[in-house]
Amino acid sequence: MRTYVIIDASEVGSVDFNQVKETSADTLRYSVDGTKTFVKYEGTQPFSLLGKTEYTHEEILSILGGPEWTSNEVI
């Protein structure tokens, strides 16, 4: 089962990308204001994410559909 964790953008440098599904900081999706991002993993919570709130796929989809993560601006 995949698990998701939201982190502050300032914490990206401490993520061990060998332990999460994303490959680098360049592949992360950030919140609209750029202050938060998230990573996903399977199995045990990676050491660099210990103590962070874990979300299920359904929970993260609900969060990412909100205004903090989705811009309504037309480009």
Tab-separated table of C-alpha atoms in Angstrom, residues 5-42:
chain	number	residue	atom	x	y	z
A	5	VAL	CA	3.371	12.467	3.498
A	6	ILE	CA	3.181	16.244	3.123
A	7	ILE	CA	6.384	18.112	3.955
A	8	ASP	CA	7.539	21.714	3.951
A	9	ALA	CA	9.442	22.705	0.824
A	10	SER	CA	12.386	23.565	3.077
A	11	GLU	CA	12.622	19.875	4.063
A	12	VAL	CA	13.100	18.540	0.514
A	13	GLY	CA	16.875	18.439	0.955
A	14	SER	CA	16.542	15.915	3.781
A	15	VAL	CA	14.464	13.428	1.750
A	16	ASP	CA	16.276	10.234	0.786
A	17	PHE	CA	14.981	9.762	-2.763
A	18	ASN	CA	16.108	6.129	-2.662
A	19	GLN	CA	13.343	5.500	-0.096
A	20	VAL	CA	10.430	7.256	-1.841
A	21	LYS	CA	8.740	6.867	-5.226
A	22	GLU	CA	9.799	10.282	-6.532
A	23	THR	CA	13.210	10.425	-8.158
A	24	SER	CA	14.367	13.941	-7.226
A	25	ALA	CA	13.287	17.363	-5.981
A	26	ASP	CA	12.594	18.255	-9.624
A	27	THR	CA	9.798	15.681	-9.883
A	28	LEU	CA	7.821	16.869	-6.852
A	29	ARG	CA	4.460	18.635	-7.026
A	30	TYR	CA	4.313	21.758	-4.878
A	31	SER	CA	1.411	23.633	-3.329
A	32	VAL	CA	0.166	26.733	-5.153
A	33	ASP	CA	2.251	29.001	-2.903
A	34	GLY	CA	5.312	26.742	-3.217
A	35	THR	CA	5.692	26.142	0.526
A	36	LYS	CA	4.682	22.465	0.672
A	37	THR	CA	5.149	19.286	-1.314
A	38	PHE	CA	4.518	15.599	-0.771
A	39	VAL	CA	6.201	12.262	-1.302
A	40	LYS	CA	4.896	8.713	-1.446
A	41	TYR	CA	6.404	5.421	-0.392
A	42	GLU	CA	5.507	1.813	0.231
